[in-house]
Amino acid sequence: MKKISYRLWVQMLLLIGITLGLLWVLQVVMLEQYYLYSQTRNIKQEGIALAKAYEEGMNEELLTEKAEELNLKFNAGVEIYSINGERVFGFSLMPMMMGRAVYKQEVFLEAAKGEAIVRQLKHNRLNSNILLVGIPIGEGPEIKGVMIVGAPLAAIKETKEIIKEQLFIITVILILISLLLTYYSSKAFTKPILKINEAAAKMAKGNLSVRVDVESSDELGMLSDTINNLSAQLQKIEQLRKDLIANVSHEFRTPLSLIKGYAETIRDVTGDMKEKRNSQLSIILEETDRLKSLVDDTLNLSQIQSEDFRPDMVPFDIFATVNSIMSRFAHMSEEKGITLDMQWDKASVVVLGDEPRIEQVIYNFVNNAFNHTASGGWIKISISTNEDNVKIEVSDNGHGIPSEELPYIWDRFYKASKDDKGKGLGLSIAKEIMEAHNSSYGVESIPEVGTTFWFTLLKA
Ligand SMILES: Nc1ncnc2c1ncn2[C@@H]1O[C@H](COP(=O)(O)OP(=O)(O)OP(=O)(O)O)[C@@H](O)[C@H]1O
Ligand SMILES: [Mg+2]
């Protein structure tokens, strides 16, 4: 494993390397050239100014003063020759600086042509280089003479050695600092990562109650928040799963024990008593049906609840749907002596939705109404429209739901009365379908007066 600290260190070394490399090139390699360049430029500039002043008739006293200035600045000597080679002025604390006569002559001849020139030459005795600058006095054919400025070039080698030494010390110090910095910063950086990793590993092993306490406002803090969120969500899902298993097994227990009990009775006792046996067999069949419908509804619910359930939205006529439900309940209506009516403000309304699912919602509402309304009562399905929505209501004049029960009726396996024949799944299935449709929905109920379930659909 390549550690983060290692990578950080390599990057820091790279930065140090580049910085020092640049310094090295500028200071050591280019120093000499730069020094020569700036020295030449400065001496030339001041020399030309002085030559000009001399040409314009500067007196000897002032000239000496200026030459002295040059000497102080550049350690330079100044000589002025007339055009026929006669020396008319000289200022040099170290005459040797001016170099050998041959060179001087060469510079004189060149400059006399009218252009300022620069020569660099080696001084044997001083063992250092000398810069000779020749400047013509006057212009064109009227050149009156030549001024020669000579200055020693400082020993750059020594300076270079000093800089090298300093750079070496800086390099060592920087490498040490980078080691310390990477050590501490990578430690501070990896510590929360290790914490988060540890928590995630625990979660992977099934311990969902872990929490990461990284209190920083950066990306790592964000990651730890996400992990904490994840653990909370997983805990919730785990709780739901446990509840579901507990509920399902509870619901299955009663029919299963009934089936087992009657099957045993038939085997041991009533096997040959045709009438008793048949009535017990019908109970077994009824309970098997109930089990089957429990399994179907549970599967149905978990399918609708799954992440990737999307209602298949198509336009359809809600009247046709309600009519088909009415005919499915016609028999029950007659049998129970409960009237089933339909009411509308506009015939034929096309809505947008998953038709079979919407039919299931209304079916569940009507089915509940039949289960909780006494003989002689009524059930009404009404359809009303406004600009964009269609509201579907299923009302009954049954025994109603106590207000303290109302918040729970949508819960899975919730039944208001324990000996209710239902499975407690109808309303949770309806709720999931309506939420998948983004419908608004609700219930109003007054005990002993009646109940109304309603929901809305978008007009197509
Ligand atoms: N119209 C109604 N009048 C009175 N109580 C109702 C009405 N509709 C629902 N309830 C109450 O709400 C509970 C939950 O209804 P839900 O449809 O979810 O379950 P269920 O009818 O008991 O079983 P099933 O899964 O077979 O539909 C019912 O058990 C009942 O107590
Ligand atoms: Mg129901």
Tab-separated table of C-alpha atoms and ligand atoms in Angstrom:
chain	number	residue	atom	x	y	z
A	1	MET	CA	0.000	0.000	0.000
A	2	LYS	CA	1.336	3.406	-0.957
A	3	LYS	CA	0.706	5.594	2.035
A	4	ILE	CA	-0.688	9.063	1.667
A	5	SER	CA	2.142	10.429	3.806
A	6	TYR	CA	4.637	8.997	1.333
A	7	ARG	CA	2.877	10.600	-1.602
A	8	LEU	CA	2.623	13.936	0.189
A	9	TRP	CA	6.314	13.817	0.957
A	10	VAL	CA	7.265	13.021	-2.612
A	11	GLN	CA	5.167	15.931	-3.804
A	12	MET	CA	6.747	18.277	-1.299
A	13	LEU	CA	10.232	17.108	-2.297
A	14	LEU	CA	9.318	17.758	-5.887
A	15	LEU	CA	8.296	21.304	-5.028
A	16	ILE	CA	11.495	21.877	-3.066
A	17	GLY	CA	13.510	20.387	-5.918
A	18	ILE	CA	11.963	22.664	-8.493
A	19	THR	CA	12.353	25.757	-6.298
A	20	LEU	CA	15.977	25.046	-5.503
A	21	GLY	CA	16.717	24.088	-9.090
A	22	LEU	CA	15.385	27.411	-10.289
A	23	LEU	CA	17.363	29.240	-7.623
A	24	TRP	CA	20.458	27.317	-8.641
A	25	VAL	CA	20.101	28.178	-12.292
A	26	LEU	CA	19.424	31.842	-11.591
A	27	GLN	CA	21.993	32.330	-8.860
A	28	VAL	CA	24.866	30.132	-9.868
A	29	VAL	CA	24.676	29.617	-13.602
A	30	MET	CA	23.333	32.961	-14.684
A	31	LEU	CA	24.901	35.089	-12.003
A	32	GLU	CA	28.128	35.620	-13.944
A	33	GLN	CA	26.375	36.604	-17.120
A	34	TYR	CA	23.992	38.843	-15.309
A	35	TYR	CA	26.750	40.561	-13.367
A	36	LEU	CA	28.765	41.145	-16.512
A	37	TYR	CA	25.758	42.438	-18.347
A	38	SER	CA	24.669	44.892	-15.667
A	39	GLN	CA	28.217	46.067	-14.936
A	40	THR	CA	28.870	46.706	-18.622
A	41	ARG	CA	25.603	48.500	-19.069
A	42	ASN	CA	26.095	50.736	-16.027
A	43	ILE	CA	29.694	51.675	-16.799
A	44	LYS	CA	28.836	52.350	-20.426
A	45	GLN	CA	25.886	54.502	-19.455
A	46	GLU	CA	27.826	56.659	-16.993
A	47	GLY	CA	30.834	56.802	-19.270
A	48	ILE	CA	28.765	58.114	-22.166
A	49	ALA	CA	27.198	60.750	-19.912
A	50	LEU	CA	30.619	61.859	-18.734
A	51	ALA	CA	32.034	61.953	-22.263
A	52	LYS	CA	29.153	64.101	-23.351
A	53	ALA	CA	29.632	66.505	-20.448
A	54	TYR	CA	33.337	66.703	-21.258
A	55	GLU	CA	32.620	67.457	-24.905
A	56	GLU	CA	30.321	70.230	-23.855
A	57	GLY	CA	33.185	71.873	-22.007
A	58	MET	CA	33.126	70.643	-18.452
A	59	ASN	CA	36.033	72.076	-16.449
A	60	GLU	CA	38.844	69.895	-15.164
A	61	GLU	CA	37.845	70.184	-11.553
A	62	LEU	CA	34.334	68.899	-12.162
A	63	LEU	CA	35.686	66.209	-14.465
A	64	THR	CA	37.980	64.950	-11.742
A	65	GLU	CA	35.097	64.902	-9.341
A	66	LYS	CA	32.992	62.838	-11.744
A	67	ALA	CA	35.872	60.445	-12.433
A	68	GLU	CA	36.275	60.005	-8.712
A	69	GLU	CA	32.606	59.100	-8.490
A	70	LEU	CA	33.065	56.432	-11.142
A	71	ASN	CA	36.047	55.167	-9.264
A	72	LEU	CA	34.100	54.875	-6.057
A	73	LYS	CA	31.232	53.107	-7.744
A	74	PHE	CA	33.041	50.698	-10.007
A	75	ASN	CA	36.632	50.882	-8.862
A	76	ALA	CA	37.112	52.356	-12.311
A	77	GLY	CA	39.859	54.436	-13.830
A	78	VAL	CA	39.161	57.089	-16.452
A	79	GLU	CA	41.478	58.321	-19.206
A	80	ILE	CA	40.815	60.759	-22.042
A	81	TYR	CA	42.843	60.829	-25.242
A	82	SER	CA	42.793	63.394	-27.985
A	83	ILE	CA	42.125	62.121	-31.498
A	84	ASN	CA	45.852	61.941	-32.255
A	85	GLY	CA	46.465	59.667	-29.254
A	86	GLU	CA	47.649	62.180	-26.705
A	87	ARG	CA	46.563	61.598	-23.144
A	88	VAL	CA	44.764	64.729	-21.958
A	89	PHE	CA	43.214	63.504	-18.746
A	90	GLY	CA	43.743	60.618	-16.402
A	91	PHE	CA	42.174	59.566	-13.163
A	92	SER	CA	42.989	56.241	-11.708
A	93	LEU	CA	43.891	55.290	-8.201
A	94	MET	CA	45.145	52.021	-9.602
A	95	PRO	CA	46.671	52.744	-12.972
A	96	MET	CA	47.301	49.039	-13.481
A	97	MET	CA	43.601	48.610	-13.794
A	98	MET	CA	43.668	50.236	-17.141
A	99	GLY	CA	45.313	47.189	-18.573
A	100	ARG	CA	48.041	46.727	-21.065
A	101	ALA	CA	48.768	49.408	-23.586
A	102	VAL	CA	48.046	47.180	-26.603
A	103	TYR	CA	44.517	46.604	-25.539
A	104	LYS	CA	44.056	50.221	-24.761
A	105	GLN	CA	45.261	51.090	-28.189
A	106	GLU	CA	42.867	48.665	-29.773
A	107	VAL	CA	39.966	50.114	-27.805
A	108	PHE	CA	41.082	53.621	-28.726
A	109	LEU	CA	41.170	52.819	-32.420
A	110	GLU	CA	37.800	51.133	-32.395
A	111	ALA	CA	36.072	53.893	-30.457
A	112	ALA	CA	37.648	56.544	-32.637
A	113	LYS	CA	35.519	55.171	-35.443
A	114	GLY	CA	32.535	56.701	-33.668
A	115	GLU	CA	30.874	53.868	-31.759
A	116	ALA	CA	31.220	53.077	-28.039
A	117	ILE	CA	32.853	49.663	-27.560
A	118	VAL	CA	33.379	47.223	-24.721
A	119	ARG	CA	36.288	44.806	-24.300
A	120	GLN	CA	36.794	42.231	-21.647
A	121	LEU	CA	40.355	41.151	-21.037
A	122	LYS	CA	42.386	39.128	-18.655
A	123	HIS	CA	44.826	40.945	-16.459
A	124	ASN	CA	47.737	38.688	-15.875
A	125	ARG	CA	49.128	40.170	-12.752
A	126	LEU	CA	45.894	40.796	-10.986
A	127	ASN	CA	44.507	37.443	-12.075
A	128	SER	CA	41.108	38.927	-12.688
A	129	ASN	CA	39.182	40.193	-15.654
A	130	ILE	CA	39.057	43.786	-16.657
A	131	LEU	CA	36.375	45.622	-18.517
A	132	LEU	CA	37.549	48.329	-20.929
A	133	VAL	CA	34.944	50.683	-22.344
A	134	GLY	CA	35.869	53.040	-25.107
A	135	ILE	CA	33.628	56.031	-25.755
A	136	PRO	CA	34.082	58.463	-28.632
A	137	ILE	CA	33.986	62.147	-27.724
A	138	GLY	CA	31.983	64.006	-30.315
A	139	GLU	CA	30.158	62.619	-33.299
A	140	GLY	CA	30.725	61.652	-36.918
A	141	PRO	CA	33.673	63.343	-38.629
A	142	GLU	CA	34.131	65.674	-35.693
A	143	ILE	CA	35.381	63.092	-33.228
A	144	LYS	CA	37.706	64.965	-30.889
A	145	GLY	CA	39.006	62.065	-28.903
A	146	VAL	CA	38.242	58.929	-26.923
A	147	MET	CA	37.484	58.351	-23.293
A	148	ILE	CA	38.469	54.999	-21.882
A	149	VAL	CA	36.933	53.677	-18.666
A	150	GLY	CA	38.491	50.576	-17.156
A	151	ALA	CA	37.108	48.594	-14.269
A	152	PRO	CA	37.996	45.270	-12.690
A	153	LEU	CA	35.350	42.599	-12.689
A	154	ALA	CA	34.784	41.186	-9.242
A	155	ALA	CA	35.743	37.587	-8.618
A	156	ILE	CA	32.410	35.896	-9.271
A	157	LYS	CA	33.807	32.457	-8.501
A	158	GLU	CA	33.987	33.133	-4.789
A	159	THR	CA	30.478	34.489	-4.719
A	160	LYS	CA	29.321	31.413	-6.551
A	161	GLU	CA	30.941	29.181	-3.966
A	162	ILE	CA	29.226	31.049	-1.151
A	163	ILE	CA	25.844	30.772	-2.874
A	164	LYS	CA	26.372	27.065	-3.490
A	165	GLU	CA	27.124	26.540	0.160
A	166	GLN	CA	24.049	28.505	1.186
A	167	LEU	CA	21.862	26.617	-1.249
A	168	PHE	CA	23.137	23.358	0.188
A	169	ILE	CA	22.250	24.446	3.732
A	170	ILE	CA	18.807	25.612	2.568
A	171	THR	CA	18.257	22.280	0.815
A	172	VAL	CA	19.057	20.303	3.948
A	173	ILE	CA	16.828	22.516	6.110
A	174	LEU	CA	13.952	22.342	3.630
A	175	ILE	CA	14.151	18.559	3.378
A	176	LEU	CA	14.051	18.285	7.168
A	177	ILE	CA	11.097	20.680	7.372
A	178	SER	CA	9.275	18.823	4.609
A	179	LEU	CA	9.751	15.550	6.496
A	180	LEU	CA	8.292	17.045	9.660
A	181	LEU	CA	5.467	18.782	7.811
A	182	THR	CA	4.439	15.717	5.854
A	183	TYR	CA	4.634	13.599	8.966
A	184	TYR	CA	2.288	15.843	10.939
A	185	SER	CA	-0.032	16.935	8.150
A	186	SER	CA	-0.464	13.424	6.778
A	187	LYS	CA	-1.151	12.218	10.278
A	188	ALA	CA	-3.822	14.871	10.741
A	189	PHE	CA	-5.145	14.033	7.305
A	190	THR	CA	-5.251	10.261	7.585
A	191	LYS	CA	-6.545	10.076	11.141
A	192	PRO	CA	-10.175	10.876	10.197
A	193	ILE	CA	-9.903	8.618	7.151
A	194	LEU	CA	-8.820	5.737	9.349
A	195	LYS	CA	-11.709	6.481	11.714
A	196	ILE	CA	-14.222	6.473	8.848
A	197	ASN	CA	-12.709	3.312	7.442
A	198	GLU	CA	-12.979	1.605	10.808
A	199	ALA	CA	-16.643	2.599	11.102
A	200	ALA	CA	-17.425	1.398	7.584
A	201	ALA	CA	-15.697	-1.911	8.298
A	202	LYS	CA	-17.810	-2.340	11.439
A	203	MET	CA	-20.956	-1.606	9.439
A	204	ALA	CA	-19.949	-4.168	6.852
A	205	LYS	CA	-19.727	-6.709	9.665
A	206	GLY	CA	-23.310	-5.901	10.710
A	207	ASN	CA	-22.823	-3.400	13.505
A	208	LEU	CA	-25.129	-0.688	12.182
A	209	SER	CA	-25.156	1.530	15.254
A	210	VAL	CA	-21.649	2.908	14.701
A	211	ARG	CA	-21.070	6.643	14.502
A	212	VAL	CA	-18.078	8.546	13.172
A	213	ASP	CA	-17.074	11.629	15.158
A	214	VAL	CA	-15.080	13.646	12.657
A	215	GLU	CA	-15.927	17.263	13.415
A	216	SER	CA	-14.453	19.088	10.449
A	217	SER	CA	-16.166	21.229	7.879
A	218	ASP	CA	-14.186	19.875	4.923
A	219	GLU	CA	-14.785	16.931	2.590
A	220	LEU	CA	-13.818	14.482	5.317
A	221	GLY	CA	-16.457	15.945	7.623
A	222	MET	CA	-18.918	15.544	4.779
A	223	LEU	CA	-17.917	11.934	4.256
A	224	SER	CA	-18.330	11.166	7.933
A	225	ASP	CA	-21.779	12.791	7.926
A	226	THR	CA	-22.693	10.630	4.964
A	227	ILE	CA	-21.482	7.526	6.777
A	228	ASN	CA	-23.514	8.474	9.847
A	229	ASN	CA	-26.528	9.049	7.658
A	230	LEU	CA	-25.979	5.730	5.964
A	231	SER	CA	-25.810	3.936	9.278
A	232	ALA	CA	-29.037	5.604	10.445
A	233	GLN	CA	-30.771	4.641	7.200
A	234	LEU	CA	-29.518	1.071	7.363
A	235	GLN	CA	-30.692	0.820	10.961
A	236	LYS	CA	-34.126	2.036	9.910
A	237	ILE	CA	-34.289	-0.466	7.067
A	238	GLU	CA	-33.123	-3.214	9.384
A	239	GLN	CA	-35.872	-2.300	11.861
A	240	LEU	CA	-38.479	-2.327	9.076
A	241	ARG	CA	-37.255	-5.714	7.949
A	242	LYS	CA	-37.514	-7.114	11.484
A	243	ASP	CA	-40.998	-5.643	11.916
A	244	LEU	CA	-42.105	-7.039	8.604
A	245	ILE	CA	-40.910	-10.530	9.434
A	246	ALA	CA	-42.547	-10.330	12.860
A	247	ASN	CA	-45.821	-9.096	11.310
A	248	VAL	CA	-45.838	-11.594	8.492
A	249	SER	CA	-45.130	-14.553	10.727
A	250	HIS	CA	-47.758	-13.351	13.153
A	251	GLU	CA	-50.344	-13.104	10.353
A	252	PHE	CA	-49.387	-16.526	9.038
A	253	ARG	CA	-49.559	-18.248	12.388
A	254	THR	CA	-53.351	-18.194	12.831
A	255	PRO	CA	-54.344	-19.682	9.444
A	256	LEU	CA	-51.507	-22.188	9.625
A	257	SER	CA	-52.515	-23.446	13.050
A	258	LEU	CA	-56.142	-23.620	11.949
A	259	ILE	CA	-55.179	-25.667	8.896
A	260	LYS	CA	-52.978	-27.941	11.006
A	261	GLY	CA	-55.659	-28.370	13.686
A	262	TYR	CA	-58.435	-29.260	11.230
A	263	ALA	CA	-56.202	-31.541	9.190
A	264	GLU	CA	-55.343	-33.451	12.383
A	265	THR	CA	-59.008	-33.631	13.400
A	266	ILE	CA	-59.957	-34.991	9.995
A	267	ARG	CA	-57.152	-37.590	10.157
A	268	ASP	CA	-57.856	-38.695	13.737
A	269	VAL	CA	-61.572	-38.138	14.220
A	270	THR	CA	-63.818	-36.914	11.469
A	271	GLY	CA	-62.162	-38.694	8.530
A	272	ASP	CA	-65.221	-40.883	7.980
A	273	MET	CA	-67.884	-38.386	9.006
A	274	LYS	CA	-68.684	-36.891	5.673
A	275	GLU	CA	-70.565	-33.785	6.782
A	276	LYS	CA	-68.181	-32.706	9.548
A	277	ARG	CA	-65.191	-33.549	7.431
A	278	ASN	CA	-66.424	-31.464	4.538
A	279	SER	CA	-67.146	-28.433	6.660
A	280	GLN	CA	-63.666	-28.699	8.196
A	281	LEU	CA	-62.147	-29.098	4.750
A	282	SER	CA	-63.897	-25.899	3.679
A	283	ILE	CA	-62.300	-24.097	6.601
A	284	ILE	CA	-58.955	-25.467	5.523
A	285	LEU	CA	-59.611	-24.237	1.994
A	286	GLU	CA	-60.735	-20.820	3.253
A	287	GLU	CA	-57.639	-20.464	5.354
A	288	THR	CA	-55.466	-21.543	2.428
A	289	ASP	CA	-57.089	-18.847	0.330
A	290	ARG	CA	-56.408	-16.361	3.075
A	291	LEU	CA	-52.762	-17.412	3.215
A	292	LYS	CA	-52.515	-17.084	-0.526
A	293	SER	CA	-54.005	-13.615	-0.494
A	294	LEU	CA	-51.670	-12.651	2.372
A	295	VAL	CA	-48.676	-13.753	0.331
A	296	ASP	CA	-50.015	-11.990	-2.759
A	297	ASP	CA	-50.642	-8.736	-0.913
A	298	THR	CA	-47.297	-8.811	0.872
A	299	LEU	CA	-45.482	-9.384	-2.407
A	300	ASN	CA	-47.574	-6.711	-4.051
A	301	LEU	CA	-46.754	-4.223	-1.318
A	302	SER	CA	-43.048	-4.940	-1.339
A	303	GLN	CA	-43.033	-4.593	-5.104
A	304	ILE	CA	-44.681	-1.164	-4.937
A	305	GLN	CA	-42.382	-0.147	-2.109
A	306	SER	CA	-39.228	-1.111	-3.966
A	307	GLU	CA	-36.954	1.683	-5.152
A	308	ASP	CA	-37.460	1.068	-8.837
A	309	PHE	CA	-41.272	0.963	-8.873
A	310	ARG	CA	-42.614	3.554	-11.303
A	311	PRO	CA	-46.325	3.717	-12.022
A	312	ASP	CA	-47.038	3.239	-15.682
A	313	MET	CA	-48.711	6.599	-16.350
A	314	VAL	CA	-51.226	6.512	-19.188
A	315	PRO	CA	-54.438	8.481	-19.813
A	316	PHE	CA	-57.598	6.540	-19.075
A	317	ASP	CA	-61.284	7.202	-18.390
A	318	ILE	CA	-61.852	7.080	-14.646
A	319	PHE	CA	-65.596	6.480	-15.242
A	320	ALA	CA	-64.923	3.174	-16.938
A	321	THR	CA	-62.733	2.139	-14.002
A	322	VAL	CA	-65.325	3.066	-11.386
A	323	ASN	CA	-68.044	1.332	-13.402
A	324	SER	CA	-66.060	-1.877	-13.560
A	325	ILE	CA	-65.548	-1.736	-9.758
A	326	MET	CA	-69.292	-1.156	-9.280
A	327	SER	CA	-70.102	-4.266	-11.248
A	328	ARG	CA	-67.528	-6.313	-9.330
A	329	PHE	CA	-69.320	-5.359	-6.099
A	330	ALA	CA	-72.884	-5.676	-7.467
A	331	HIS	CA	-73.285	-9.162	-6.065
A	332	MET	CA	-71.927	-8.233	-2.638
A	333	SER	CA	-74.137	-5.153	-2.552
A	334	GLU	CA	-77.213	-7.291	-3.083
A	335	GLU	CA	-76.086	-9.996	-0.665
A	336	LYS	CA	-75.283	-7.555	2.165
A	337	GLY	CA	-78.169	-5.239	1.514
A	338	ILE	CA	-75.924	-2.197	1.116
A	339	THR	CA	-76.584	0.219	-1.711
A	340	LEU	CA	-73.637	1.172	-3.881
A	341	ASP	CA	-73.951	4.400	-5.873
A	342	MET	CA	-71.857	6.583	-8.074
A	343	GLN	CA	-71.968	10.376	-8.243
A	344	TRP	CA	-70.232	12.762	-10.637
A	345	ASP	CA	-70.208	16.337	-11.827
A	346	LYS	CA	-69.100	15.569	-15.350
A	347	ALA	CA	-69.531	12.425	-17.371
A	348	SER	CA	-66.270	10.911	-18.651
A	349	VAL	CA	-63.056	12.355	-17.263
A	350	VAL	CA	-59.709	11.245	-18.617
A	351	VAL	CA	-57.021	11.098	-15.949
A	352	LEU	CA	-53.338	10.247	-15.931
A	353	GLY	CA	-52.269	7.202	-13.946
A	354	ASP	CA	-51.492	3.528	-13.752
A	355	GLU	CA	-54.974	2.190	-14.399
A	356	PRO	CA	-54.789	-1.272	-12.756
A	357	ARG	CA	-53.143	0.258	-9.667
A	358	ILE	CA	-55.710	3.054	-9.386
A	359	GLU	CA	-58.436	0.450	-9.733
A	360	GLN	CA	-56.813	-1.409	-6.847
A	361	VAL	CA	-56.894	1.728	-4.659
A	362	ILE	CA	-60.609	2.318	-5.260
A	363	TYR	CA	-61.308	-1.392	-4.887
A	364	ASN	CA	-59.576	-1.450	-1.492
A	365	PHE	CA	-61.551	1.603	-0.300
A	366	VAL	CA	-64.880	0.103	-1.433
A	367	ASN	CA	-63.980	-3.292	-0.022
A	368	ASN	CA	-63.236	-1.695	3.367
A	369	ALA	CA	-66.499	0.231	3.213
A	370	PHE	CA	-68.420	-3.030	2.698
A	371	ASN	CA	-66.553	-4.619	5.610
A	372	HIS	CA	-67.432	-1.815	7.998
A	373	THR	CA	-70.976	-0.907	6.988
A	374	ALA	CA	-74.016	-2.634	8.365
A	375	SER	CA	-76.813	-4.079	6.244
A	376	GLY	CA	-79.171	-1.339	5.098
A	377	GLY	CA	-76.362	1.172	4.797
A	378	TRP	CA	-74.977	2.889	1.732
A	379	ILE	CA	-71.669	3.371	-0.045
A	380	LYS	CA	-71.040	6.163	-2.511
A	381	ILE	CA	-68.240	6.688	-5.015
A	382	SER	CA	-68.087	10.303	-6.211
A	383	ILE	CA	-65.968	11.925	-8.862
A	384	SER	CA	-65.509	15.687	-8.904
A	385	THR	CA	-63.256	17.768	-11.111
A	386	ASN	CA	-61.537	21.111	-10.943
A	387	GLU	CA	-59.057	22.828	-13.267
A	388	ASP	CA	-56.254	20.247	-13.154
A	389	ASN	CA	-57.384	17.552	-10.752
A	390	VAL	CA	-59.976	14.891	-10.335
A	391	LYS	CA	-61.016	13.981	-6.804
A	392	ILE	CA	-62.300	10.490	-6.119
A	393	GLU	CA	-64.156	9.870	-2.849
A	394	VAL	CA	-65.448	6.657	-1.333
A	395	SER	CA	-67.918	7.304	1.494
A	396	ASP	CA	-69.973	5.004	3.653
A	397	ASN	CA	-72.331	5.371	6.568
A	398	GLY	CA	-70.642	2.604	8.541
A	399	HIS	CA	-69.393	2.589	12.099
A	400	GLY	CA	-66.480	4.903	11.356
A	401	ILE	CA	-62.964	4.992	12.754
A	402	PRO	CA	-62.135	6.461	16.191
A	403	SER	CA	-59.999	9.579	15.718
A	404	GLU	CA	-57.144	8.116	17.782
A	405	GLU	CA	-56.911	5.232	15.291
A	406	LEU	CA	-56.811	7.444	12.203
A	407	PRO	CA	-53.047	8.051	12.105
A	408	TYR	CA	-52.320	4.313	12.083
A	409	ILE	CA	-54.766	2.854	9.591
A	410	TRP	CA	-52.300	3.358	6.708
A	411	ASP	CA	-49.658	1.264	8.485
A	412	ARG	CA	-48.834	-2.211	7.322
A	413	PHE	CA	-50.821	-4.944	9.107
A	414	TYR	CA	-52.733	-2.372	11.118
A	415	LYS	CA	-56.279	-3.344	11.975
A	416	ALA	CA	-58.448	-1.200	14.160
A	417	SER	CA	-60.078	-4.121	15.881
A	418	LYS	CA	-58.076	-7.214	16.667
A	419	ASP	CA	-60.709	-9.702	15.513
A	420	ASP	CA	-61.034	-7.952	12.161
A	421	LYS	CA	-61.031	-10.491	9.365
A	422	GLY	CA	-58.787	-8.269	7.230
A	423	LYS	CA	-55.060	-8.503	6.767
A	424	GLY	CA	-54.342	-4.857	7.434
A	425	LEU	CA	-52.589	-4.453	4.074
A	426	GLY	CA	-55.259	-2.853	1.877
A	427	LEU	CA	-54.694	0.752	2.969
A	428	SER	CA	-50.888	0.516	2.994
A	429	ILE	CA	-50.990	-0.761	-0.575
A	430	ALA	CA	-53.350	2.101	-1.491
A	431	LYS	CA	-51.077	4.614	0.242
A	432	GLU	CA	-47.970	3.436	-1.631
A	433	ILE	CA	-49.801	3.599	-4.962
A	434	MET	CA	-51.156	7.109	-4.300
A	435	GLU	CA	-47.738	8.344	-3.184
A	436	ALA	CA	-46.143	6.890	-6.300
A	437	HIS	CA	-48.687	8.939	-8.256
A	438	ASN	CA	-47.909	12.083	-6.228
A	439	SER	CA	-51.595	12.196	-5.351
A	440	SER	CA	-52.972	13.979	-2.327
A	441	TYR	CA	-55.109	11.695	-0.241
A	442	GLY	CA	-56.840	11.514	3.108
A	443	VAL	CA	-59.605	10.197	5.276
A	444	GLU	CA	-62.391	11.785	7.292
A	445	SER	CA	-64.377	9.694	9.697
A	446	ILE	CA	-66.954	10.258	12.403
A	447	PRO	CA	-67.700	7.251	14.596
A	448	GLU	CA	-71.259	5.977	14.183
A	449	VAL	CA	-71.764	8.365	11.226
A	450	GLY	CA	-69.460	7.204	8.504
A	451	THR	CA	-66.144	7.410	6.709
A	452	THR	CA	-64.846	9.060	3.558
A	453	PHE	CA	-61.575	8.109	1.871
A	454	TRP	CA	-60.405	10.393	-0.932
A	455	PHE	CA	-57.523	10.955	-3.323
A	456	THR	CA	-56.750	13.055	-6.360
A	457	LEU	CA	-55.443	12.345	-9.848
A	458	LEU	CA	-54.115	14.642	-12.534
A	459	LYS	CA	-56.373	15.279	-15.486
A	460	ALA	CA	-54.846	14.043	-18.697
B	1	LIG	N1	-64.511	2.421	5.683
B	1	LIG	C1	-63.988	2.081	6.873
B	1	LIG	N2	-64.770	2.147	7.993
B	1	LIG	C2	-64.257	1.840	9.188
B	1	LIG	N3	-63.009	1.385	9.396
B	1	LIG	C3	-62.189	1.272	8.329
B	1	LIG	C4	-62.650	1.606	7.017
B	1	LIG	N4	-61.618	1.406	6.164
B	1	LIG	C5	-60.582	0.942	6.902
B	1	LIG	N5	-60.909	0.857	8.200
B	1	LIG	C6	-60.028	0.444	9.308
B	1	LIG	O1	-58.692	0.516	8.868
B	1	LIG	C7	-58.040	-0.733	9.012
B	1	LIG	C8	-57.028	-0.941	7.943
B	1	LIG	O2	-57.622	-1.151	6.681
B	1	LIG	P1	-56.873	-2.019	5.593
B	1	LIG	O3	-57.677	-1.995	4.357
B	1	LIG	O4	-55.503	-1.559	5.547
B	1	LIG	O5	-56.860	-3.435	6.234
B	1	LIG	P2	-57.992	-4.522	6.267
B	1	LIG	O6	-59.174	-4.049	5.537
B	1	LIG	O7	-58.192	-4.851	7.719
B	1	LIG	O8	-57.305	-5.759	5.563
B	1	LIG	P3	-57.059	-5.990	3.993
B	1	LIG	O9	-55.609	-6.076	3.891
B	1	LIG	O10	-57.735	-7.294	3.700
B	1	LIG	O11	-57.663	-4.823	3.288
B	1	LIG	C9	-59.161	-1.745	8.980
B	1	LIG	O12	-58.798	-2.918	9.674
B	1	LIG	C10	-60.264	-1.008	9.681
B	1	LIG	O13	-60.130	-1.125	11.053
B	2	MG	MG	-59.018	-3.464	3.508
